[in-house]
Short mmCIF file of C-alpha atoms in Angstrom, two decimals:
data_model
loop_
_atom_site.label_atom_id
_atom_site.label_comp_id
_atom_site.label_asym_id
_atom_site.label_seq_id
_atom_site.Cartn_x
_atom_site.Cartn_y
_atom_site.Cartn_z
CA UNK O 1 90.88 35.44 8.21
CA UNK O 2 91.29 39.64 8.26
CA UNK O 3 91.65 41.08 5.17
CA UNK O 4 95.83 40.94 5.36
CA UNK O 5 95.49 37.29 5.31
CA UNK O 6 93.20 36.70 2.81
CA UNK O 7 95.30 38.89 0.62
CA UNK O 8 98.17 37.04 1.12
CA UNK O 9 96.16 33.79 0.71
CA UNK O 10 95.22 35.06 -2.39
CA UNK O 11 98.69 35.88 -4.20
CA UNK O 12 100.05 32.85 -2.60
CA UNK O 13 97.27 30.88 -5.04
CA UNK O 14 97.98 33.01 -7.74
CA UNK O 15 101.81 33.06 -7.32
CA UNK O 16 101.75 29.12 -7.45
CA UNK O 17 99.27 29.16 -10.85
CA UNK O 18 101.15 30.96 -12.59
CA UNK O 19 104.67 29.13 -11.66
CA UNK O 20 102.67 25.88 -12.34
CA UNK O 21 101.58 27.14 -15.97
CA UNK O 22 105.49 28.83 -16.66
CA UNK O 23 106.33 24.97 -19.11
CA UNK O 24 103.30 25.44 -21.41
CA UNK O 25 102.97 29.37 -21.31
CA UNK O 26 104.69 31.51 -24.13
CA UNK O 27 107.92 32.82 -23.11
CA UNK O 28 107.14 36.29 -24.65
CA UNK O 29 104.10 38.26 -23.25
CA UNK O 30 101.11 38.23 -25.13
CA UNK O 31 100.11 41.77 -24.29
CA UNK O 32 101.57 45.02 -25.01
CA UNK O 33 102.27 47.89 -22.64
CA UNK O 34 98.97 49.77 -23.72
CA UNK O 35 97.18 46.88 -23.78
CA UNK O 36 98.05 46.70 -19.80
CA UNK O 37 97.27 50.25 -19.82
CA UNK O 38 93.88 50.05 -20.56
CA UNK O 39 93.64 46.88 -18.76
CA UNK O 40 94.54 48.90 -15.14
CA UNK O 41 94.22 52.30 -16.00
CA UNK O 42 90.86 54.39 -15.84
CA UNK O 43 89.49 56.73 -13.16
CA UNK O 44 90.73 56.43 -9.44
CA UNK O 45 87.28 54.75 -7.93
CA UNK O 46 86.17 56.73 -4.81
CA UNK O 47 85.83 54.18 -2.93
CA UNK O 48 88.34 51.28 -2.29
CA UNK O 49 88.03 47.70 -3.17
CA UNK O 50 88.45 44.71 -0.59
CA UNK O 51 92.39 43.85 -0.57
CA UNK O 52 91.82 40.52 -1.62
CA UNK O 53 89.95 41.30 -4.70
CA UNK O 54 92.63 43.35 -5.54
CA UNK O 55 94.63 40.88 -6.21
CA UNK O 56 92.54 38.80 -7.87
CA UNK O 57 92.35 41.47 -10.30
CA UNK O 58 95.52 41.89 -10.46
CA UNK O 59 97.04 39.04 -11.05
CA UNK O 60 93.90 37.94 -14.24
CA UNK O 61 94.32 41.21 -15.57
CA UNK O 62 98.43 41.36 -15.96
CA UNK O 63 98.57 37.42 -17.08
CA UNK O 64 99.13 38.06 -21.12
CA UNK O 65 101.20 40.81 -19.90
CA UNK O 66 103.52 38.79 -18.07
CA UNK O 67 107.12 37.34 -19.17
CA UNK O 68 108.33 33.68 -18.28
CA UNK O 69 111.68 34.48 -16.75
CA UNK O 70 111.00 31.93 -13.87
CA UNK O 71 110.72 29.24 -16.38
CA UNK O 72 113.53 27.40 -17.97
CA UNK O 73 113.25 28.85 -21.57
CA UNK O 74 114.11 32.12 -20.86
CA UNK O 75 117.62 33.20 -22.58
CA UNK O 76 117.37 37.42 -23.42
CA UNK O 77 119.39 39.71 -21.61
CA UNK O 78 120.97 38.05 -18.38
CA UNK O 79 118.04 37.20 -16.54
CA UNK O 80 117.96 34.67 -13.90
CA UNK O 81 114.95 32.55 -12.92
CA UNK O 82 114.47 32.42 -8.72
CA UNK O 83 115.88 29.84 -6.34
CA UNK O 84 112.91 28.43 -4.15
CA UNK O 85 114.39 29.70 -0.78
CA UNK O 86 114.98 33.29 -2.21
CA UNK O 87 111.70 33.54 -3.99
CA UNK O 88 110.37 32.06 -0.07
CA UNK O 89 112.76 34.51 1.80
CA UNK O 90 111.68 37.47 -0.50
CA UNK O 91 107.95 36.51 0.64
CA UNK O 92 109.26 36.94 4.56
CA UNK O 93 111.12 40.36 3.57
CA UNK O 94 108.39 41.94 2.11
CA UNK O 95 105.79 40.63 5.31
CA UNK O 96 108.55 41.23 7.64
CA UNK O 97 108.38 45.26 6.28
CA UNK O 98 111.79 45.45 8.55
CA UNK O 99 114.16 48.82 7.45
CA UNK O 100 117.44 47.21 6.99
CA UNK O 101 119.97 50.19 6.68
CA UNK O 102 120.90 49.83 10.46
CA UNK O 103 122.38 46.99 12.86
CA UNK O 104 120.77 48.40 16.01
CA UNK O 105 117.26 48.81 14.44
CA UNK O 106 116.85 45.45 12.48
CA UNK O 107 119.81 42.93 13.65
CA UNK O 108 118.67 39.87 12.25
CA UNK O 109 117.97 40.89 8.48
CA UNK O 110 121.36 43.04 8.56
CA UNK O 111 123.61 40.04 10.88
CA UNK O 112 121.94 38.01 7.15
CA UNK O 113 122.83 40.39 4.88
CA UNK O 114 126.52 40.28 6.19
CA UNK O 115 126.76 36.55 6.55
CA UNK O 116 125.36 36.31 2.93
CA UNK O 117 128.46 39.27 2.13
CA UNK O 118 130.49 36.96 4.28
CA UNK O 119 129.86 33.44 2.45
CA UNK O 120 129.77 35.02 -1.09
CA UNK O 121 133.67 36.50 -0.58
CA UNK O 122 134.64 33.32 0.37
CA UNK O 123 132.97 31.41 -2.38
CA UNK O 124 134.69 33.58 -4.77
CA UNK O 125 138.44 34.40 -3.53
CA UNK O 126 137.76 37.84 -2.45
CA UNK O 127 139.43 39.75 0.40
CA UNK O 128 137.60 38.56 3.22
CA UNK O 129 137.54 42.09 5.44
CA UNK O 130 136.09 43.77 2.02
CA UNK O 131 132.70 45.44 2.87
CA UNK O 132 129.58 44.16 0.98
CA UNK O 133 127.02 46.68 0.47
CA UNK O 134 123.86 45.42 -0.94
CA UNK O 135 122.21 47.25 -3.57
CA UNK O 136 119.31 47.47 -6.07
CA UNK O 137 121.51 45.81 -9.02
CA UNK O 138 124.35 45.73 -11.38
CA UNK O 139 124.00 49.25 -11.95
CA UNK O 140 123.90 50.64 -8.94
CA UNK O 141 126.88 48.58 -7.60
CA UNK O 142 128.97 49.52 -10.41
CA UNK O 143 127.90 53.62 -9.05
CA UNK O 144 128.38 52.88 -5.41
CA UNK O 145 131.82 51.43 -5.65
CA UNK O 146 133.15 54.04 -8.98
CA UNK O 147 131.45 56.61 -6.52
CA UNK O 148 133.71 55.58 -3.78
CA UNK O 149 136.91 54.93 -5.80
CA UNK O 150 136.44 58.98 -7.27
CA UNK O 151 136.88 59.50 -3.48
CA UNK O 152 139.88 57.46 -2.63
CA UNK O 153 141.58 58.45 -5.78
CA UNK O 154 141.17 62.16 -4.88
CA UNK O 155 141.71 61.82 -1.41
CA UNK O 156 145.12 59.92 -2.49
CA UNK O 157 145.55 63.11 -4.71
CA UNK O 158 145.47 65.38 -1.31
CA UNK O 159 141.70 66.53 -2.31
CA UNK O 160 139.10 65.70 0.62
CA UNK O 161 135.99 65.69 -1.72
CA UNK O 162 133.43 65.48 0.90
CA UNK O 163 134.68 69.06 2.10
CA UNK O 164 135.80 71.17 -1.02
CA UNK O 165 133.60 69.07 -4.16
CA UNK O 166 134.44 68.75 -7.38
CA UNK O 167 134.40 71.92 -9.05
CA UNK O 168 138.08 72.59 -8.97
CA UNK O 169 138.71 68.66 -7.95
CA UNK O 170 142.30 67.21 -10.03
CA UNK O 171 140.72 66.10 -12.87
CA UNK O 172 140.39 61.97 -12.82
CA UNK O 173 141.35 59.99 -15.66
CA UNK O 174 138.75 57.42 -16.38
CA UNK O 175 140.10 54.31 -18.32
CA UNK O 176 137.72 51.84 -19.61
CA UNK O 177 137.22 49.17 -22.12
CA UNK O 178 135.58 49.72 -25.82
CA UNK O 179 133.36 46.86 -24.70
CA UNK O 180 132.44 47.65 -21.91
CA UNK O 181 128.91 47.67 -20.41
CA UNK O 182 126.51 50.60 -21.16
CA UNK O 183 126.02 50.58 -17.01
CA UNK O 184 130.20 51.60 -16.80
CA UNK O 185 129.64 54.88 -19.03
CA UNK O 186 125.61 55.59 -17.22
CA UNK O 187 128.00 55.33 -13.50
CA UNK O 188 130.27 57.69 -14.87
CA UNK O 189 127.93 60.34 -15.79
CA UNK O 190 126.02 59.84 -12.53
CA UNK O 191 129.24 60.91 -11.07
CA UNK O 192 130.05 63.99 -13.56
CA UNK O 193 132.72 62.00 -15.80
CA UNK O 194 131.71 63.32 -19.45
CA UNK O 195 132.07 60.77 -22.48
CA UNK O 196 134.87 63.07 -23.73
CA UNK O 197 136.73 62.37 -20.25
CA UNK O 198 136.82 59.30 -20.63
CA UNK O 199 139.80 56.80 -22.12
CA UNK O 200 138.70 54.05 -24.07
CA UNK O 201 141.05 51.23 -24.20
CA UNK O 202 140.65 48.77 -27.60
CA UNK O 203 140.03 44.80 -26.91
CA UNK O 204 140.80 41.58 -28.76
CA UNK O 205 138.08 39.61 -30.85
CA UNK O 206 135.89 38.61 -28.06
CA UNK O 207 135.84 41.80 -26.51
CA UNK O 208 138.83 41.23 -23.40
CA UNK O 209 140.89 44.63 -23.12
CA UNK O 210 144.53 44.36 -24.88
CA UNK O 211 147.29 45.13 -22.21
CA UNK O 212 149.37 46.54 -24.88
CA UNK O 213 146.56 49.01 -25.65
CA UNK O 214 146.18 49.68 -21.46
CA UNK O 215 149.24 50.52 -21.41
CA UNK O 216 149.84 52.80 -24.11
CA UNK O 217 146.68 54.83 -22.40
CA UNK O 218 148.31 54.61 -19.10
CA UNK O 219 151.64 56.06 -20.35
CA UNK O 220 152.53 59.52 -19.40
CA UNK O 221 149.26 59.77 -17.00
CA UNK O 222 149.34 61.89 -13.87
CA UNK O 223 147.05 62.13 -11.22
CA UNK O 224 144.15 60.20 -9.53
CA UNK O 225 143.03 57.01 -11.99
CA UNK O 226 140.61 54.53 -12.41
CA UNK O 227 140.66 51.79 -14.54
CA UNK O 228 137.41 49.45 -15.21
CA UNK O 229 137.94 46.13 -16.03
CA UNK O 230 135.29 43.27 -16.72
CA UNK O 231 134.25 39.81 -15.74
CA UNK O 232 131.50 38.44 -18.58
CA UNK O 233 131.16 40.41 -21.13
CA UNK O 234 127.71 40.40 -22.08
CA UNK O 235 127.59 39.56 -25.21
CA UNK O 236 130.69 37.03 -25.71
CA UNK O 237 130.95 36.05 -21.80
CA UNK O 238 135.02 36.69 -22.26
CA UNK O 239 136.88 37.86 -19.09
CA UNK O 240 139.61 40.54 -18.92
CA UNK O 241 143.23 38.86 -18.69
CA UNK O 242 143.32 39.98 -14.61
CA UNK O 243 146.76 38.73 -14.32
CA UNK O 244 148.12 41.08 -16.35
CA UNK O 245 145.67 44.00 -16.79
CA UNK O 246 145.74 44.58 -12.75
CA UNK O 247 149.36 45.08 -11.63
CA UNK O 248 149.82 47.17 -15.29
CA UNK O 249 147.02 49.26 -13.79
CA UNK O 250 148.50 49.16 -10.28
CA UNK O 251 151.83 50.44 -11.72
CA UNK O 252 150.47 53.39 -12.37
CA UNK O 253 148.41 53.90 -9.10
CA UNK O 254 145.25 53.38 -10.21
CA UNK O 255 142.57 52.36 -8.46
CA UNK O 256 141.05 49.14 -10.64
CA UNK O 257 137.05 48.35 -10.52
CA UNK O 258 135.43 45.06 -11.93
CA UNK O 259 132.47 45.13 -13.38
CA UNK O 260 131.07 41.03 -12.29
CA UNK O 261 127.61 41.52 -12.95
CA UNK O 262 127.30 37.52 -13.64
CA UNK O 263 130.97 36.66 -14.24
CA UNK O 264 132.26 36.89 -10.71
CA UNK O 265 130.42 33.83 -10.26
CA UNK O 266 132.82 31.93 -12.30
CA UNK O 267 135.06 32.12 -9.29
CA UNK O 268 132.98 30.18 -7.72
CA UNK O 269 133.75 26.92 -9.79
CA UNK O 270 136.71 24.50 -10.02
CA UNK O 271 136.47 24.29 -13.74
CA UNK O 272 135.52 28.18 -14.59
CA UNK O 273 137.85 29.71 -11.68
CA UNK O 274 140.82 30.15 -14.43
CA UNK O 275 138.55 32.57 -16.34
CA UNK O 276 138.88 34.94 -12.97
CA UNK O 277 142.43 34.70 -12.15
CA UNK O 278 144.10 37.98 -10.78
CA UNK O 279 140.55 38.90 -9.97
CA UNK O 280 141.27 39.36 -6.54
CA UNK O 281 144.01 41.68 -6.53
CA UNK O 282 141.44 44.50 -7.67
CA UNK O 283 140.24 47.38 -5.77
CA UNK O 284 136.47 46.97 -5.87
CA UNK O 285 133.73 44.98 -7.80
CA UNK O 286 130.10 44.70 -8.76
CA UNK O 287 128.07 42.16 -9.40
CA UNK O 288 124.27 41.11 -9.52
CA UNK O 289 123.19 38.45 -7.65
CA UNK O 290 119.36 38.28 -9.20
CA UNK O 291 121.36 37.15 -12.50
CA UNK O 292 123.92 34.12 -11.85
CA UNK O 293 122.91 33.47 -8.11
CA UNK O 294 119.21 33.25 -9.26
CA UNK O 295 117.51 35.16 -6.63
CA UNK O 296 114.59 37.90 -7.02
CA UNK O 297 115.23 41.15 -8.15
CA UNK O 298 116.88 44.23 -6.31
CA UNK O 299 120.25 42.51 -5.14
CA UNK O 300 123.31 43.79 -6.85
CA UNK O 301 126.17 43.63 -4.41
CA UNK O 302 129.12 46.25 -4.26
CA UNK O 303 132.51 45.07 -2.89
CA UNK O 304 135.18 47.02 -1.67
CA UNK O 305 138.56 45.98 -0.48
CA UNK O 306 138.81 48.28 2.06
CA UNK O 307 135.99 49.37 3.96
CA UNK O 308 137.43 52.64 5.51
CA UNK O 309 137.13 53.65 1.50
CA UNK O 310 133.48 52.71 1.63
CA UNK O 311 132.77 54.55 5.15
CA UNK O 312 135.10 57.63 3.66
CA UNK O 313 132.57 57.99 0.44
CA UNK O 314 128.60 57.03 2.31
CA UNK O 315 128.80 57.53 6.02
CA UNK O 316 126.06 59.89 6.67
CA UNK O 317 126.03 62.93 9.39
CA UNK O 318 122.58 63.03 11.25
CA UNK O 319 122.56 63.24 15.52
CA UNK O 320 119.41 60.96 15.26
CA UNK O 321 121.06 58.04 13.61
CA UNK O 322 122.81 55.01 15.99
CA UNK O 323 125.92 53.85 14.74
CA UNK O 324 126.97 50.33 15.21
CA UNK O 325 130.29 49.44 14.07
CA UNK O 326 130.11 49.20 10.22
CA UNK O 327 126.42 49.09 8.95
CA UNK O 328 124.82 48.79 5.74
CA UNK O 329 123.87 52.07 5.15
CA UNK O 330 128.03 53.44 5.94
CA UNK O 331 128.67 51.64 2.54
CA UNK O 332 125.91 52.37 -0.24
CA UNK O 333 123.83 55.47 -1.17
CA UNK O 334 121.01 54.64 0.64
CA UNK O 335 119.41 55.21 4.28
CA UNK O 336 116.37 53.33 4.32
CA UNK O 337 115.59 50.14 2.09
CA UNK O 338 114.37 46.54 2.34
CA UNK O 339 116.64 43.73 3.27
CA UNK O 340 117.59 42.79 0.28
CA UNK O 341 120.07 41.05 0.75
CA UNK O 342 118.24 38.26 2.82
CA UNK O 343 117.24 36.28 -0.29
CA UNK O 344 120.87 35.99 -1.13
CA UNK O 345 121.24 34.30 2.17
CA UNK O 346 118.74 32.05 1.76
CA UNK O 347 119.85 30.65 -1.96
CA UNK O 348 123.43 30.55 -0.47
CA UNK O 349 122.12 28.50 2.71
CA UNK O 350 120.09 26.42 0.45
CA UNK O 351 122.33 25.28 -1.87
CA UNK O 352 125.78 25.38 -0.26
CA UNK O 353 129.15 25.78 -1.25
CA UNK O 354 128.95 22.27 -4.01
CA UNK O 355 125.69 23.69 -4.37
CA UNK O 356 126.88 27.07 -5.80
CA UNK O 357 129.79 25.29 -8.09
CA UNK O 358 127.27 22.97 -9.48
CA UNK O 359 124.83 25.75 -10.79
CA UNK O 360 127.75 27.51 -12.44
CA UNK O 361 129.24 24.56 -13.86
CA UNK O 362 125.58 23.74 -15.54
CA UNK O 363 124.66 27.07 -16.61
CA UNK O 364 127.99 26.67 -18.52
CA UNK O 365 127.38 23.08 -20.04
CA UNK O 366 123.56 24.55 -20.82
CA UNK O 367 125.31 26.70 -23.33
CA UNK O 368 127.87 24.89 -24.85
CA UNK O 369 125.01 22.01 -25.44
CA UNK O 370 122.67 25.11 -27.00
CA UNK O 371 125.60 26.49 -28.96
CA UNK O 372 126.17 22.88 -30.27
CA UNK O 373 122.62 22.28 -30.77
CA UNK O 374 122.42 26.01 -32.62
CA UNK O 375 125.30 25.29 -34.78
CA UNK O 376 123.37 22.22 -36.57
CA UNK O 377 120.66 24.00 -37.93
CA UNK O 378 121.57 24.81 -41.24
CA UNK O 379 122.78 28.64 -41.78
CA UNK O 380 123.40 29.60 -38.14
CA UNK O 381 126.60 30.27 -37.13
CA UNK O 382 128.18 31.00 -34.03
CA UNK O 383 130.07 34.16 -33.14
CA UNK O 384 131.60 33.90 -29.92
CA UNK O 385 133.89 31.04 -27.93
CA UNK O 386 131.71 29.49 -25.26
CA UNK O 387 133.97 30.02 -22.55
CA UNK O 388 131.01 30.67 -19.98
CA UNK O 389 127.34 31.54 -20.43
CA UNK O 390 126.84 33.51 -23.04
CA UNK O 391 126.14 32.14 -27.04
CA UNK O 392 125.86 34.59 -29.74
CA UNK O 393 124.56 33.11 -33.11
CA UNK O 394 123.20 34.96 -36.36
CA UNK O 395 122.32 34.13 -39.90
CA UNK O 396 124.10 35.18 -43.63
CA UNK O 397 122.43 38.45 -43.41
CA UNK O 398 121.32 41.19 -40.40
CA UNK O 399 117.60 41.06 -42.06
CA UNK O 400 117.32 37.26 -41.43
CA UNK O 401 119.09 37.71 -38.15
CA UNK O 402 116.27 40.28 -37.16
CA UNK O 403 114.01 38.56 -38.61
CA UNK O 404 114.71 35.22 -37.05
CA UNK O 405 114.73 36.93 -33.62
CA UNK O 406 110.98 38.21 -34.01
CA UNK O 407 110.12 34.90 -35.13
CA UNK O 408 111.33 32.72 -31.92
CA UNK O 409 109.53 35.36 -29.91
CA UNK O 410 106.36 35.29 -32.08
CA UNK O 411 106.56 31.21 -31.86
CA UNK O 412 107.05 31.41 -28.04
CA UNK O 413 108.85 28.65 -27.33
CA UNK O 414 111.91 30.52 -25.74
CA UNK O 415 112.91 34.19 -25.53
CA UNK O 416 116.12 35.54 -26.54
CA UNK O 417 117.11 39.07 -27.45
CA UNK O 418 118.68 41.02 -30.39
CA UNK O 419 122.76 42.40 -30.53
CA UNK O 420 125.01 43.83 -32.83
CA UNK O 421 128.60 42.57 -32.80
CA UNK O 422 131.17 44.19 -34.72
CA UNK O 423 129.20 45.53 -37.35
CA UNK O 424 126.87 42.24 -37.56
CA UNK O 425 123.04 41.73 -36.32
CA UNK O 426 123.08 38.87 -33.68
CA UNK O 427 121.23 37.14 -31.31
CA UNK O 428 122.38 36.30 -27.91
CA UNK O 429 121.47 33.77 -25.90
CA UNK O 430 122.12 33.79 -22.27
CA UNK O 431 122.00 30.69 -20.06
CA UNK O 432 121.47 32.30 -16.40
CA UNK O 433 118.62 30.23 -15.14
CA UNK O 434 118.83 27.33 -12.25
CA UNK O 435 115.42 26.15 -13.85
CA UNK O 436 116.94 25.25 -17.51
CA UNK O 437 116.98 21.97 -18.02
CA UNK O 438 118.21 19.63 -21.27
CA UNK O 439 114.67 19.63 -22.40
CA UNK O 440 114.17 23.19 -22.15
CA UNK O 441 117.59 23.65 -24.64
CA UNK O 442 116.49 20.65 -26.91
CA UNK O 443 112.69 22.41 -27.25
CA UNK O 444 115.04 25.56 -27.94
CA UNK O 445 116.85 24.28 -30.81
CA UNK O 446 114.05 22.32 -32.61
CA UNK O 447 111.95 25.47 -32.67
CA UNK O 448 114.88 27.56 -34.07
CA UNK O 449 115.41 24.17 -36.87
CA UNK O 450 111.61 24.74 -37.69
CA UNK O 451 112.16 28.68 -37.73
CA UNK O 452 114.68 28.26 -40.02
CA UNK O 453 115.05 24.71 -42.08
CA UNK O 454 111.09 24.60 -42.47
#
């Protein structure tokens, strides 16, 4: 073999050792960031090191520093494990090397990307002509499609942004909901909208923005307008009341944004669908599809219903670029990237349209059997309604809450991560991993019993 195949032989062995090990391994990492430091850091050598012993350094060295998100125990954040064929198509991407931002230069990762786009309007009731621009994450999505509803919104205002900016632009109302997620507010800077520009709209118990409250913001507003609403929250799960909050928004010609990072999913299911109705009468959305769709990292997905709105806010200048109808890079930020958005195909081939329901439907029964399970163990209580994937649990006080946190990560059995809900510590436990199974939930609760019964 030449060196680029033993390299790859190698992280192909170590890539399957460590997925083999991801049952019995602690959750948590063992290491700390300065630990891994001083395990890779030193000197530059001045001379190189064979490629394949690279990784085998590599991949012995960052072990204790590594998490277990693949595995089935893993419940902080919203982190999804990988599908096989994604984690297997994100192999090909990276050996493939193939710069996806244009049609005419790489047809067969970009024809994937927009079948992927394609299938996953379909699956969840969107507009099928929308354009699907696939981008690093949640983030990023929720930037590239507030980016290109500031545009629309002025341009509907008579201001043509690309030509005179936004230094003496009509100033935009922002709208958006006091729980909203932190990656709504770090969009809006990113785009020059202030904190103090920005109208925040109260919500109900579980965090869902109050129509009543909308539209006492709305009233009296003139000018360009954008209203962000959400699917998931991320600490309760709830969903905005779409059926309501849209055509109140609409009344007042706003242009309305929903932030999906794992909730759009839910449109994807027979049984969860409700939770999204009115959904698709929006403007744009975001979501991720590393989270609920399980594939690797680096695939948020930005929707917009129109794509002359897209092409209006990213299309590029350049005499040296080919054109080809519209292409990925006419509808995000970037030029050149990876194709990202071929792992998306993959899980989507691989598990089909039952497929997709099915893995929603179970990452919502995994947490209505761990928020029953949690609720047994003497002094937990749970916070939220378990309407989709999210559980949110705490003890009498915040110190025991806190406390209890550190503990389950100490332990190692399973990883979740710390919150504060109206006032109160809590932890949150998200179930966005194809890998969980009833074992992995049942080892869950009987380490939390131990952790806090004795």
């Amino acid at each position: 073999m030449d060196d680029r195949e033993r390299a790859l032989d190698a992280a192909h062995r170590h890539a399957a050792e460590f997925l083999r090990t991801l049952d019995d391994r602690p959750v948590w990492p063992r290491a700390s960031l300065d630990d891994m430091v001083a395990t890779f850091g030193g000197d530059l050598a001045d001379e190189g090191v064979d490629p394949a012993s690279v990784i085998d350094e590599m991949a012995r060295g960052a072990d204790p520093g590594l998490v277990a998100i693949p595995g089935g125990r893993f419940f902080g954040f919203v982190i999804g494990a990988t599908q096989p064929a994604a984690l297997a198509a994100d192999w090909l991407v990276s050996a493939w090397d193939q710069n996806s931002g244009s049609s005419t230069l790489t047809p067969a990762t970009v024809a994937m990307e927009r079948v992927a786009g394609q299938w996953m309007l379909d699956l969840l009731g969107l507009p099928a002509s929308a354009s699907v621009g696939f981008v690093t994450g949640g983030q990023l999505a929720n930037f590239t499609c507030l980016a290109t509803a500031r545009n629309a919104v002025l341009r509907g205002a008579g201001w043509d942004l690309a030509e005179r900016g936004l230094r003496t632009a009509p100033p935009v109302t922002f709208v958006v909901g006091a729980d909203r997620h932190g990656s709504i507010d770090r969009a809006a800077r990113f785009l020059g909208i202030g904190r103090s520009e920005t109208t925040i709209v109260d919500s109900d118990e579980q965090g869902r923005m109050r129509a009543d409250a909308l539209e006492a913001a709305l009233a009296g507003v003139d000018g360009p307008v954008i209203v962000c609403l959400q699917a998931g929250e991320v600490h309760t799960g709830a969903f905005d009341d779409f059926r309501a909050l849209i055509p109140l928004a609409q009344r007042h010609g706003a242009w309305v944004h929903v932030d999906g990072a794992f909730g759009l999913w839910a449109a994807a299911s027979d049984a969860l669908r409700r939770l999204t109705d009115g959904m698709e009468e929006a403007d744009s959305w975001a979501t991720d599809a590393h989270k609920t769709l399980n594939v690797p990292y680096d695939c948020g997905m930005a929707i917009v219903r129109d794509p002359a709105d897209s092409i209006a806010a990213f299309r590029t200048g350049g005499d040296y670029l080919i054109y080809s109808g519209l292409d990925p890079w006419d509808v995000t930020p970037e030029l050149s990237r990876r194709a990202r958005g071929v792992p998306a195909w993959a899980a989507l081939r691989s598990l089909g349209r039952f497929g997709v329901a099915r893995l929603i439907d179970r990452l919502h029964s995994n947490a209505v059997r761990m928020a029953e399970g949690l609720a047994s163990v003497d002094g937990i209580e749970i916070i939220n309604d378990v309407d989709y994937t999210q559980v949110m649990f705490c003890l009498a006080s915040d110190a025991a809450t806190q406390a209890l946190g550190a503990a389950i990560l100490a332990e190692g059995t399973a990883a979740v991560t710390g919150a504060e809900w109206r006032g109160r510590a809590a932890l949150r436990c998200s179930m966005s991993s194809w890998a969980t199974t009833d074992d992995d939930i049942d080892r869950t609760i009987a380490a939390f019993r131990e952790l806090v019964e004795g």
